[in-house]
Each structure stands twice: as C-alpha cells, then as structure tokens.
PDB file of C-alpha atoms in Angstrom:
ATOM      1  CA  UNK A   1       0.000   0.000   0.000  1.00 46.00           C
ATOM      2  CA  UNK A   2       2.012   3.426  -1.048  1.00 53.00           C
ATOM      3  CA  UNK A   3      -0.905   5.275  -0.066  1.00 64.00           C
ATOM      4  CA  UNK A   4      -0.351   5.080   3.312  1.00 73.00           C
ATOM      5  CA  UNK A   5      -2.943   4.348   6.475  1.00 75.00           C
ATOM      6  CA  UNK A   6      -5.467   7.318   7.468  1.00 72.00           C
ATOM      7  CA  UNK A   7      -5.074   9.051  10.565  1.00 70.00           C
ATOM      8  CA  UNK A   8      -7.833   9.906  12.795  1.00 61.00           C
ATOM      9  CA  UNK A   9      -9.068  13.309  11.514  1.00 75.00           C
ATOM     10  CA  UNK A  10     -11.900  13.436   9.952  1.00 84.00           C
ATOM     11  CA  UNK A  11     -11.644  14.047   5.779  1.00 89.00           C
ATOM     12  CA  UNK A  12     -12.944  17.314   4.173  1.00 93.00           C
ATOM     13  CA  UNK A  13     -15.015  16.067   1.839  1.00 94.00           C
ATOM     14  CA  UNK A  14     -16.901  18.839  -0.499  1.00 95.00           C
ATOM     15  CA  UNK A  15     -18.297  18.739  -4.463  1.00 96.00           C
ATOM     16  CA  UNK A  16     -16.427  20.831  -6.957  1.00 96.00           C
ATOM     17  CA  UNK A  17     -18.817  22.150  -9.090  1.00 95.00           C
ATOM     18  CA  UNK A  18     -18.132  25.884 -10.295  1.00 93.00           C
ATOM     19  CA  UNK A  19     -15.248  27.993 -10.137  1.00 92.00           C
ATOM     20  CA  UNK A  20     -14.746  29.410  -6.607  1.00 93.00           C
ATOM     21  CA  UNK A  21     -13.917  25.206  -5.534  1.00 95.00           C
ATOM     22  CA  UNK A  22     -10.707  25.904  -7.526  1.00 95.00           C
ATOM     23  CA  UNK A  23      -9.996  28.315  -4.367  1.00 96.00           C
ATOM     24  CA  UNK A  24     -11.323  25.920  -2.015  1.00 97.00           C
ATOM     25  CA  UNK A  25      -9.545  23.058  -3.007  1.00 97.00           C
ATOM     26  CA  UNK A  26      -6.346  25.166  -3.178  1.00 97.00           C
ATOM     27  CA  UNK A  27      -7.333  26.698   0.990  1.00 97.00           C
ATOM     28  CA  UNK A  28      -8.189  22.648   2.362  1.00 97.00           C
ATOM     29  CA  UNK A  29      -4.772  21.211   0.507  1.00 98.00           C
ATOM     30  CA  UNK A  30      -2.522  24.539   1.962  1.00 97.00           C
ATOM     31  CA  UNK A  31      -4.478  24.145   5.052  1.00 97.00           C
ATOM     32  CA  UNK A  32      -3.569  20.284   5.901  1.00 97.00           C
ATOM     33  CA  UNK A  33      -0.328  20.984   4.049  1.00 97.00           C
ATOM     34  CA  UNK A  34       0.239  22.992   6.762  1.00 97.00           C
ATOM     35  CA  UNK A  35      -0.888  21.098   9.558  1.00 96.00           C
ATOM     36  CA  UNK A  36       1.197  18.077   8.671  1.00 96.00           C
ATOM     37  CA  UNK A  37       4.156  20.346   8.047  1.00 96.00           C
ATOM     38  CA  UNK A  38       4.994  20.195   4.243  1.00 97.00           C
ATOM     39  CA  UNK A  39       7.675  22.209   3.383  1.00 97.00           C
ATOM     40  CA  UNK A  40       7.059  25.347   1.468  1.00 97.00           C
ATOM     41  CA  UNK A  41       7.999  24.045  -2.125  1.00 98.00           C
ATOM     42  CA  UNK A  42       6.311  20.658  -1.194  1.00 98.00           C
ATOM     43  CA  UNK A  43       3.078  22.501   0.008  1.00 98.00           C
ATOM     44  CA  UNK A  44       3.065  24.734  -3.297  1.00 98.00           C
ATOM     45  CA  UNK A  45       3.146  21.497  -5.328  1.00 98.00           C
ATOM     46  CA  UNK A  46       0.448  19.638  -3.188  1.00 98.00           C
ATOM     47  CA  UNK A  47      -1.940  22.427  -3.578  1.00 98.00           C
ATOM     48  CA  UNK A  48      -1.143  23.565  -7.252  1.00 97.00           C
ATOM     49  CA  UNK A  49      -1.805  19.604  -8.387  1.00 97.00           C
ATOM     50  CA  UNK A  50      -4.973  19.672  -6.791  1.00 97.00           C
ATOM     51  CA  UNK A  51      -5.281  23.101  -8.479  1.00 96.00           C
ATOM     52  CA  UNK A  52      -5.128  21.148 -11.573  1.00 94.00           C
ATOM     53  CA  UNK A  53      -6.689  18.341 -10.893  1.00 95.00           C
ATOM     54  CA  UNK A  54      -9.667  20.559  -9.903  1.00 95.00           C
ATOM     55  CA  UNK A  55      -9.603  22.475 -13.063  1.00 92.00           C
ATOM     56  CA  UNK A  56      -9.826  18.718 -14.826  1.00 89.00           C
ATOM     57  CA  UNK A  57     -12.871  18.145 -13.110  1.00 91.00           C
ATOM     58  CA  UNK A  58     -15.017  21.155 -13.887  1.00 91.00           C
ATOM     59  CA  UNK A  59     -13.557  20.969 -17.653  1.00 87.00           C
ATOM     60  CA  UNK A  60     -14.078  17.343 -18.208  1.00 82.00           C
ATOM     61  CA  UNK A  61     -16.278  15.554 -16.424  1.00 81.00           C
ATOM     62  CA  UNK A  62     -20.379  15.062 -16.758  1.00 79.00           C
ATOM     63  CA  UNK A  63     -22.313  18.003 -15.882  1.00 82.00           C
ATOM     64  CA  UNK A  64     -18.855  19.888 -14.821  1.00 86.00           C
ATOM     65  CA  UNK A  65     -18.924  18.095 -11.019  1.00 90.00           C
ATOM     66  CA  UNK A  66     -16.967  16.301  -8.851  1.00 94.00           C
ATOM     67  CA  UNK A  67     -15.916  15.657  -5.669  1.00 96.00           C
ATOM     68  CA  UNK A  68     -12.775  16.071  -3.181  1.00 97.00           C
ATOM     69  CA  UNK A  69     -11.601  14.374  -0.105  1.00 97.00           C
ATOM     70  CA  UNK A  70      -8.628  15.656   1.557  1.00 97.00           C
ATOM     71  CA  UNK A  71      -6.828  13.806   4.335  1.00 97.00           C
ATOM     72  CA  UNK A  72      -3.742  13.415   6.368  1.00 96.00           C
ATOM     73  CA  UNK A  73      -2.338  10.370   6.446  1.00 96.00           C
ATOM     74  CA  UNK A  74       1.034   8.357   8.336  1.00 94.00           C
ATOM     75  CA  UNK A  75       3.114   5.815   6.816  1.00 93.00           C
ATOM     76  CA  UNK A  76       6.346   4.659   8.929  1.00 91.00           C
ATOM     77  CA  UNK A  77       6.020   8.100  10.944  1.00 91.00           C
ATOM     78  CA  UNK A  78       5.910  10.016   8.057  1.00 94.00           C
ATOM     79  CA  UNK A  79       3.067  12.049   7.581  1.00 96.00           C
ATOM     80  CA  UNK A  80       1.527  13.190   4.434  1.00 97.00           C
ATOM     81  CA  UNK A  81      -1.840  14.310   2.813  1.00 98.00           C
ATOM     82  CA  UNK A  82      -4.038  12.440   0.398  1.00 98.00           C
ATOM     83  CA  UNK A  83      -6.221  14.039  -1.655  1.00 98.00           C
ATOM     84  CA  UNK A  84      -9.028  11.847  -4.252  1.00 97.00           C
ATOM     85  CA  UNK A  85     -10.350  13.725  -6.990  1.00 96.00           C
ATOM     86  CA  UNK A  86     -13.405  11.824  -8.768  1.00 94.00           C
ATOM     87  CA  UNK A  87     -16.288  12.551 -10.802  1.00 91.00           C
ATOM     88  CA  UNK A  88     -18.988  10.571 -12.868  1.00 87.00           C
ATOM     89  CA  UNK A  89     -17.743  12.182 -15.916  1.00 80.00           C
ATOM     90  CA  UNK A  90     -16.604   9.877 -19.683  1.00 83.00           C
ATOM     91  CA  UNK A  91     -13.736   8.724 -18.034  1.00 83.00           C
ATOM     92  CA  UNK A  92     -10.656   8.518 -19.642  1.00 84.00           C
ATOM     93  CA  UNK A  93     -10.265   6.110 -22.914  1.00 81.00           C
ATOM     94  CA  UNK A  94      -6.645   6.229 -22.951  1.00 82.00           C
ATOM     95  CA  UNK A  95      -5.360   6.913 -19.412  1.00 83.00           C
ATOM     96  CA  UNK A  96      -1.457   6.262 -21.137  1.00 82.00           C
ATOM     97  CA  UNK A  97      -2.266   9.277 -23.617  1.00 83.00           C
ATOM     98  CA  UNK A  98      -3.994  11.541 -20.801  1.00 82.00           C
ATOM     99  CA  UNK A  99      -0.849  10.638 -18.652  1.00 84.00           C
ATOM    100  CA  UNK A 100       1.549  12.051 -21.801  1.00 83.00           C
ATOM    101  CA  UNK A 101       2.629  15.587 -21.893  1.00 81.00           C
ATOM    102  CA  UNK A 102       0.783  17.664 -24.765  1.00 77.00           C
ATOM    103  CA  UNK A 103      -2.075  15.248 -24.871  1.00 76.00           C
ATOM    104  CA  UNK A 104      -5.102  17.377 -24.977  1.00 74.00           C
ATOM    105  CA  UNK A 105      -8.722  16.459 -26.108  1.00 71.00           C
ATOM    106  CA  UNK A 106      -9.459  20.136 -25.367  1.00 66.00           C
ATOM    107  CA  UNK A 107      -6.862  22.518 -26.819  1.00 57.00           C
ATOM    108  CA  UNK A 108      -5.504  22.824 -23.809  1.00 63.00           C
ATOM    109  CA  UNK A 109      -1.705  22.234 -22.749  1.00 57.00           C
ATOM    110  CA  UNK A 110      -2.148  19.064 -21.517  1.00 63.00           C
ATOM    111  CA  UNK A 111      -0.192  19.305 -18.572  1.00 68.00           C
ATOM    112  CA  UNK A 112      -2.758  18.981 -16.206  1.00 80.00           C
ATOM    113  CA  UNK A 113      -2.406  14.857 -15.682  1.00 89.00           C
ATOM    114  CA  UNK A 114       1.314  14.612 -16.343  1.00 90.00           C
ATOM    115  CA  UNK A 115       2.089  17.611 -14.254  1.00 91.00           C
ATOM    116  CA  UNK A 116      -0.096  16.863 -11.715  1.00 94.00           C
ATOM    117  CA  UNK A 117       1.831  13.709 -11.674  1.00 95.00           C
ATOM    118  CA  UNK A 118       5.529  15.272 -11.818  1.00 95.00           C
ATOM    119  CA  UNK A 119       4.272  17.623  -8.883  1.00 97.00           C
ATOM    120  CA  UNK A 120       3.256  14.354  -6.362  1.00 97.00           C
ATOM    121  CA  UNK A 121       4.758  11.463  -4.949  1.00 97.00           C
ATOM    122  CA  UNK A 122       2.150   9.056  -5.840  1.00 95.00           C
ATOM    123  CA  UNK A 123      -0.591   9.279  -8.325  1.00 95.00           C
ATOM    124  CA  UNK A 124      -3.169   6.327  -8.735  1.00 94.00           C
ATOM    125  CA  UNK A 125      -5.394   6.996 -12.151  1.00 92.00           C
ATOM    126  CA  UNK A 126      -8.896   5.385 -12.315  1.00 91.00           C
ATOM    127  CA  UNK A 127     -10.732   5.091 -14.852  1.00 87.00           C
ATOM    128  CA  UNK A 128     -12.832   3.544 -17.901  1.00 78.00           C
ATOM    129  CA  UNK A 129     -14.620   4.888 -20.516  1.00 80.00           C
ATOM    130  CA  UNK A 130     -17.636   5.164 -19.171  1.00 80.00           C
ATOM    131  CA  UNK A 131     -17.025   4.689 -15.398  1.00 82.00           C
ATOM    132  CA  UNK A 132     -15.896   8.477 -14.270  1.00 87.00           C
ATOM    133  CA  UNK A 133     -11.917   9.105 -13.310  1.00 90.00           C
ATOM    134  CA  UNK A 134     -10.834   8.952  -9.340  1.00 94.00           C
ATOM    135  CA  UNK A 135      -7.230  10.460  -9.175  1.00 95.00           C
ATOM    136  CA  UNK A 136      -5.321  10.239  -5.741  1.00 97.00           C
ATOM    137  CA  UNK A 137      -2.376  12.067  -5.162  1.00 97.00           C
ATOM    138  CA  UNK A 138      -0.304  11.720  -2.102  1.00 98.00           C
ATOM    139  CA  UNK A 139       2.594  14.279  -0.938  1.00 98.00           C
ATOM    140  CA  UNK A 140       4.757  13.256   2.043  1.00 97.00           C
ATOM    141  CA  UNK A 141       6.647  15.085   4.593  1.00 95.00           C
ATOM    142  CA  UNK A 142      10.259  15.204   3.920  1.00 90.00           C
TER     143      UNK A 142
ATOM    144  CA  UNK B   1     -18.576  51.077 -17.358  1.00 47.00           C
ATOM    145  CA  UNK B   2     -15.608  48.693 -17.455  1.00 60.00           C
ATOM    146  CA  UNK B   3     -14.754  46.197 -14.467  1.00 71.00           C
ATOM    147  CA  UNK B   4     -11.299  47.070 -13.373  1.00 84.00           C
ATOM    148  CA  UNK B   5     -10.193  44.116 -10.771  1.00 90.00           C
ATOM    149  CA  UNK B   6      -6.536  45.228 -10.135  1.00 94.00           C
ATOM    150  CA  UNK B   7      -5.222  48.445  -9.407  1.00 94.00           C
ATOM    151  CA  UNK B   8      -2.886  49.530 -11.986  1.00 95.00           C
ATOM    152  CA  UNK B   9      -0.051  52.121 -11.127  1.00 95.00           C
ATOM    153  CA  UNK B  10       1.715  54.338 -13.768  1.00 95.00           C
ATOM    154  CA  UNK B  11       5.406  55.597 -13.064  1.00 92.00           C
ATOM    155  CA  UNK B  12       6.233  57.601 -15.860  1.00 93.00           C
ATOM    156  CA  UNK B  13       5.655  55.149 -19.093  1.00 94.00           C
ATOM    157  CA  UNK B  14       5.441  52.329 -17.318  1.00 96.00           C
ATOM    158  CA  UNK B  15       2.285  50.176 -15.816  1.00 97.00           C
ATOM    159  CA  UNK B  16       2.617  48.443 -12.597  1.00 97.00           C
ATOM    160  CA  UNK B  17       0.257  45.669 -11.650  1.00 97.00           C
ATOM    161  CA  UNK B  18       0.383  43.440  -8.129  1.00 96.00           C
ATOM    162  CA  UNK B  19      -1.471  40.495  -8.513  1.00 97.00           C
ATOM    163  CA  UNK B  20      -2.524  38.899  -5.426  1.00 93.00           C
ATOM    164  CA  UNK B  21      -4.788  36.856  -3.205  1.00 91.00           C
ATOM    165  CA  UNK B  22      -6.411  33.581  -4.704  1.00 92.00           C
ATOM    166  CA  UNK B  23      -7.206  34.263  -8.447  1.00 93.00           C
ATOM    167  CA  UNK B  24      -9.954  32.074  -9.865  1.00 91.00           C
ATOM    168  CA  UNK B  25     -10.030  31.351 -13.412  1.00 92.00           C
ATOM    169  CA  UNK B  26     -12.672  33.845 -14.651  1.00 93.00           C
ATOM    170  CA  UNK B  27     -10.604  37.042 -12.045  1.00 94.00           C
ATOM    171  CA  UNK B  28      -7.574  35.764 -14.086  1.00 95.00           C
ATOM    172  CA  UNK B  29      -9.118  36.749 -17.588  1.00 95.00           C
ATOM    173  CA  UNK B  30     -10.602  39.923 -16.107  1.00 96.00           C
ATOM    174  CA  UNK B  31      -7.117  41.098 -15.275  1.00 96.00           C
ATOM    175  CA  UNK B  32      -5.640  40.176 -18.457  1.00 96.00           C
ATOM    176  CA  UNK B  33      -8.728  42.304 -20.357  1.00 96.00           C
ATOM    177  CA  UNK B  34      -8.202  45.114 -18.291  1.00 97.00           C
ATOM    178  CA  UNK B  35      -4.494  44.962 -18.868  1.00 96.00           C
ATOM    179  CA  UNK B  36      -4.539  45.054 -22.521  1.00 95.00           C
ATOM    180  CA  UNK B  37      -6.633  47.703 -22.280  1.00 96.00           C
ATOM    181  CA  UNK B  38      -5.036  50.059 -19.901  1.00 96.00           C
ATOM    182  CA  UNK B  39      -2.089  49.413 -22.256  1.00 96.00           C
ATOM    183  CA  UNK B  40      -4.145  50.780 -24.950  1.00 95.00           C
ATOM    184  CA  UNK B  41      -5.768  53.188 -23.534  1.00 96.00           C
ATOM    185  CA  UNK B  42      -2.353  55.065 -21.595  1.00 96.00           C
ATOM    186  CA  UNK B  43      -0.110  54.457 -24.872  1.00 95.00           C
ATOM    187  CA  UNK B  44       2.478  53.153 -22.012  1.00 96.00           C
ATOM    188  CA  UNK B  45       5.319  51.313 -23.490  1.00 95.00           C
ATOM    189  CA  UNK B  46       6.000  49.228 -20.587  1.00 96.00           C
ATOM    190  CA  UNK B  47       4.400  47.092 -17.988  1.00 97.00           C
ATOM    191  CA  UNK B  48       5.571  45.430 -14.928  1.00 97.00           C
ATOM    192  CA  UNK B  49       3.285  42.391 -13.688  1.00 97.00           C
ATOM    193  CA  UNK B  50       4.328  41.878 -10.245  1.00 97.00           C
ATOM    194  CA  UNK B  51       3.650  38.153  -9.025  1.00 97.00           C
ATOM    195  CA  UNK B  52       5.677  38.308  -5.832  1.00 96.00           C
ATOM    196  CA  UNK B  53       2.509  37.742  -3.691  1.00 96.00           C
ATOM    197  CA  UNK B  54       0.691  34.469  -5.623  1.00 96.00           C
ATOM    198  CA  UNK B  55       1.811  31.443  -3.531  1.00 95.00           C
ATOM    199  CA  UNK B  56      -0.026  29.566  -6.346  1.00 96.00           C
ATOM    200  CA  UNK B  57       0.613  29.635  -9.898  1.00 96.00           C
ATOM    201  CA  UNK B  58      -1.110  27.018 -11.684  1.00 94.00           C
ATOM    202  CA  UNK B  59      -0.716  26.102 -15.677  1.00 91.00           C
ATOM    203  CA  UNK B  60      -3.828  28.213 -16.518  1.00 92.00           C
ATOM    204  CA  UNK B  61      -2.445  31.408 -14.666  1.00 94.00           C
ATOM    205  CA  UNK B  62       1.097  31.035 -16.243  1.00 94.00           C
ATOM    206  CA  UNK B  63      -0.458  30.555 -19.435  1.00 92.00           C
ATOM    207  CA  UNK B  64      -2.343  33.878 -19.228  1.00 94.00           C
ATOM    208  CA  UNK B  65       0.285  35.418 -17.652  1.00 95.00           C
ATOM    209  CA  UNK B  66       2.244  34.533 -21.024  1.00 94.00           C
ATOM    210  CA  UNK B  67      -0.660  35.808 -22.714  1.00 94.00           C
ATOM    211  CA  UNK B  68      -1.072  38.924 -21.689  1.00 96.00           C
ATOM    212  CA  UNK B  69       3.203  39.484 -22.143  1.00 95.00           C
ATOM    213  CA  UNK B  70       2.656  38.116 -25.805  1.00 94.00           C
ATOM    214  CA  UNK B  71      -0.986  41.153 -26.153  1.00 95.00           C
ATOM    215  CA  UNK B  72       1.323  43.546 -24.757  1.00 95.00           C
ATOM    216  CA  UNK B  73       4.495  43.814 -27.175  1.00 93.00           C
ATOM    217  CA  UNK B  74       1.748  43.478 -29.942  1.00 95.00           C
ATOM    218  CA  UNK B  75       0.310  46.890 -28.808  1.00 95.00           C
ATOM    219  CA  UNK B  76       3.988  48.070 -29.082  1.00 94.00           C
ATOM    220  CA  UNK B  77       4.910  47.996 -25.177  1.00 95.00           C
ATOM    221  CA  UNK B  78       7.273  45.444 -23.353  1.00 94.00           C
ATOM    222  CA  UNK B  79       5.959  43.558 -20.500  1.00 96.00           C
ATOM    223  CA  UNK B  80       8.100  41.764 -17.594  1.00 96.00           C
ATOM    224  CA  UNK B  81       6.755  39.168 -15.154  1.00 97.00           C
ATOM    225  CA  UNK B  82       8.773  39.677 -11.805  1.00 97.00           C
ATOM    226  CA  UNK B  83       8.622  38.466  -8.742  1.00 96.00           C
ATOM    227  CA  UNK B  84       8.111  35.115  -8.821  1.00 96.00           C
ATOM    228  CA  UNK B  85       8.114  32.777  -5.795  1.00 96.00           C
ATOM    229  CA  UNK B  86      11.208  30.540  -5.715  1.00 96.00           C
ATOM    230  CA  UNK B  87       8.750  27.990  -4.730  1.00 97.00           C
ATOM    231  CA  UNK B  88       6.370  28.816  -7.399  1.00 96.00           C
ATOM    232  CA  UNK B  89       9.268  28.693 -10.156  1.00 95.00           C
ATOM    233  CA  UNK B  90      10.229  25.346  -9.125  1.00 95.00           C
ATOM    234  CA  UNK B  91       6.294  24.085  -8.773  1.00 96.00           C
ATOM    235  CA  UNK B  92       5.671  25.712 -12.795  1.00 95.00           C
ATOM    236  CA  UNK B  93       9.237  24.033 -14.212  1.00 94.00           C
ATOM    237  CA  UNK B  94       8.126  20.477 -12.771  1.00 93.00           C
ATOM    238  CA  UNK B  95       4.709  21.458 -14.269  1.00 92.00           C
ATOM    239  CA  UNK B  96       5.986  21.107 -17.519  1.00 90.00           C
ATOM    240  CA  UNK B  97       4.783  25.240 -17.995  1.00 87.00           C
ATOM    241  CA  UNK B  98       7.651  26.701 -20.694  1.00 80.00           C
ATOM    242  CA  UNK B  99       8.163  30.327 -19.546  1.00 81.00           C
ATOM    243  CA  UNK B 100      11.434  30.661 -21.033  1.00 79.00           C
ATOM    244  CA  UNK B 101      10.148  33.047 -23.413  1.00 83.00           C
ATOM    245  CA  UNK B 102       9.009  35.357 -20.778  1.00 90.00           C
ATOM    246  CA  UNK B 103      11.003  37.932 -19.657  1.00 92.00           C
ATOM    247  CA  UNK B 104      11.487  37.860 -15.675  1.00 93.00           C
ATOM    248  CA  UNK B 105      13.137  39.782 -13.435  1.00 95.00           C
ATOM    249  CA  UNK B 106      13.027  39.037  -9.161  1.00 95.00           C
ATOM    250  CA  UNK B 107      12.025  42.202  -8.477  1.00 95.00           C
ATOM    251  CA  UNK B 108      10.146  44.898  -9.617  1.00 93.00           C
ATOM    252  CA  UNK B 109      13.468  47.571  -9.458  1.00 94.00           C
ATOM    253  CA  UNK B 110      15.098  45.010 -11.629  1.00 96.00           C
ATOM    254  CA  UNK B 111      12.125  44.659 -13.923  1.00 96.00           C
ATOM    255  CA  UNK B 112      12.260  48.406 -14.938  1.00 94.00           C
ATOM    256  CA  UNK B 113      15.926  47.808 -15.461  1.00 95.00           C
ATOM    257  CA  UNK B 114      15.000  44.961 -18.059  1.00 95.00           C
ATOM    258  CA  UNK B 115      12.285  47.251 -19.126  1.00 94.00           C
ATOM    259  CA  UNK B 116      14.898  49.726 -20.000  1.00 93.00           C
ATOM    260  CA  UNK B 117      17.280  47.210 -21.968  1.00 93.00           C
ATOM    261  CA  UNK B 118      14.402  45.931 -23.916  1.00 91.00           C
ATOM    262  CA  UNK B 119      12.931  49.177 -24.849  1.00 87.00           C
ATOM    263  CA  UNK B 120      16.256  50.359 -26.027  1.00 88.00           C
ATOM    264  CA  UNK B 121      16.609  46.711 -27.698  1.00 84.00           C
ATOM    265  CA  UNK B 122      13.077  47.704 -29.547  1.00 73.00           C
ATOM    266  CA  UNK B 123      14.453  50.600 -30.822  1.00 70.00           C
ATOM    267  CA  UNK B 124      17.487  48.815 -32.624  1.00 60.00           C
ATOM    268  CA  UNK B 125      15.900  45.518 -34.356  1.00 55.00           C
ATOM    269  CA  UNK B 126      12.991  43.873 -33.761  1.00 52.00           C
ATOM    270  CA  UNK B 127      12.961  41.358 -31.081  1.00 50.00           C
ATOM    271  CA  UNK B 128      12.511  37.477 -32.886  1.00 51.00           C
TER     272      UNK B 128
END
C-alpha cells in the first residue's frame, strides 16, 4: 500500500462544481499541508496539483462536477496528505495518452495529468470509458 | 462602465500591476482584459506584472500570464513578469509550464531595469 494508512481526523469532503472550488480546493490542501508540516515548495506542489486536478474536473467531467476528499495520512512516521479527486464524468479512454505531456482532447496544454503527476509522490489513475476518473495524489513530509 | 479588478499604477511610461490573493479562473481573464486595455488606452510602453505575492501559480495562470506578455508587445509595449516565488518557479518548471520566453526579473526595481534594456533593444531591431 504506497498510499499510506489514514489518521484519525476526519476528511474534508466537499463537491467541486463551479469555479470558486478551484480556491477551495487550493485553501483545504494549503491548510492540511500545513498542519502536517509540508515544506514550502512541497506545500506549493500539493496544492497547485490539486489546483489542476480541480480544473480537470469542472472541464471534463459530466455536468462539470466532482468531488474532493482531503486527508492526512502516516506511513512509517511520516506524515503526508491524500487528496481523491473523482467525478462521474466519460472517463478517460486512454489513461497512457492523458498521462503524456501535450495530450489534450481540449486545446488545452495538456499538462494537467502529467504535471499533476511530476508535482506528487504518488498518483493512482482510475478510470474507464464510461465509469468516471478517481485520481489520488499523495505528498509526504520530507 | 468597465470592471477594473486590479489596481494599476503608472510611473512615468510604465504600468505596474500586483497580482494577489487567490485568483480564480474567470478574475484571471478579467485582469488580463483590463491589462490590454489600460495598455491601450495610456499608450504606455511598458508594464511590470508583479507576481511576488501568488503562492499559487497554476498552468492556466502562467499561461495567461504569457498571454497577456505576448498582447502587450503586440500593442507596441514590453511587459516583464517579476517576482516570482522561488517555490512557485520550481512548482511551474516540474509542471511542464515553458516560460522561457518570458522575460522575468526578481524584483520589480530590476524589472524596470529589463524594461529599459528591452525598450532600447526595440528601438534597434525587432525582437525574434
């Protein structure tokens, strides 16, 4: 398991379903950043992922909604937070293309997946055509 | 009646702008409207964007920021990014965002310095 075990807290669990969650999802991730004591460059890379990840949902998925949980969680004494993006949107054909820099079914940059990615230490991808997309992203305390 | 949503500063020719606070995606394309515009509208040939207090720049902001840069040289001006958070440089290069064809500067005294080379620069050849 790389995800590591939950701790006690309770999640933050919300829908993202318009703009101003972008913001939300950026305060909960810099908030728990901060309360299991991410470094500054790890903290700005936790909450600009979910940034992303956010901005996937609200572009991409059915009816432009999703939902977040955000939670701290310990591994060996280390803590870290865990954040799982998923929606009930198309899902992803090709999860290998949506993971490749560039690949865009939107004329967008495409970095969203792949950076997302670069920006965490684990990512865990989801999805079927079909089925919606969970994403999980994980970023540990140094 | 126009929505301004940053206040812009002029120092002699130049346009100052400090972004900050938590910039949704629609406040992001309101600032780069009213940016182009001011340009237009004040004939300035240069403008500073001053990022120094986003703790988040995601790939949509940096790609608007590059935006804007790009809308501002074609009105005739130069535009510098500066500022940016060493934290948030090293977040946007593992990003995968290319910025390298931004010009940058760490502070704002330094961007009117670069502001001052490329204007001169402007004068001699066009830039590529």
């Amino acid at each position: 398991m790389t995800t590591g075990a939950a701790t006690a807290r309770q999640p933050s669990v919300f829908d993202i379903v318009d703009e101003s969650d972008l913001i939300r999802v950026r305060k909960v991730l810099r908030s728990e950043a901060e309360s299991v004591r991410l470094n500054l460059v790890d903290a700005t890379k936790l909450i600009t992922a979910g940034s992303e990840l956010a901005r996937n949902i609200l572009y991409y998925a059915t009816g432009h909604r999703g939902r977040i949980s955000v939670e701290q969680v310990c591994r060996q004494g280390r803590r870290g937070v865990r954040a799982t993006f998923a929606d009930d949107g198309p899902g992803i054909a090709d999860i290998a293309a949506a993971l490749t820099d560039g690949f865009s079914t939107r004329g967008s940059l495409g970095l969203g997946l792949p950076g997302a990615r670069r920006l965490v230490d684990d990512m865990t991808l989801t999805s079927a055509a079909g089925s919606g997309t969970t994403v999980v992203i994980v970023k540990w305390q140094r | 009646m126009t929505d301004d949503v940053v206040a812009v500063m002029k120092i002699g020719d130049t346009l100052l702008v400090a972004l900050q606070g938590d910039l949704d995606d629609t406040t992001v394309i309101q600032i780069e409207e009213q940016l182009t515009r001011e340009v237009a509208r004040t004939g300035a040939s240069g403008m500073l964007i001053d990022v120094s207090r986003l703790s988040v720049v995601d790939s949509f902001i940096a790609r608007v920021l590059a935006r804007i840069v790009a809308m501002v040289r074609l009105l005739g001006a130069q535009a510098a990014v500066v500022g940016i958070q060493p934290a948030v440089a090293i977040t946007l290069v593992e990003l995968g965002v290319q910025m390298g064809h931004l010009d940058t500067a760490l502070n704002a005294e330094q961007g009117l310095a670069l502001l001052e080379r490329l204007r001169r620069n402007d004068t001699g050849t066009d830039r590529p």
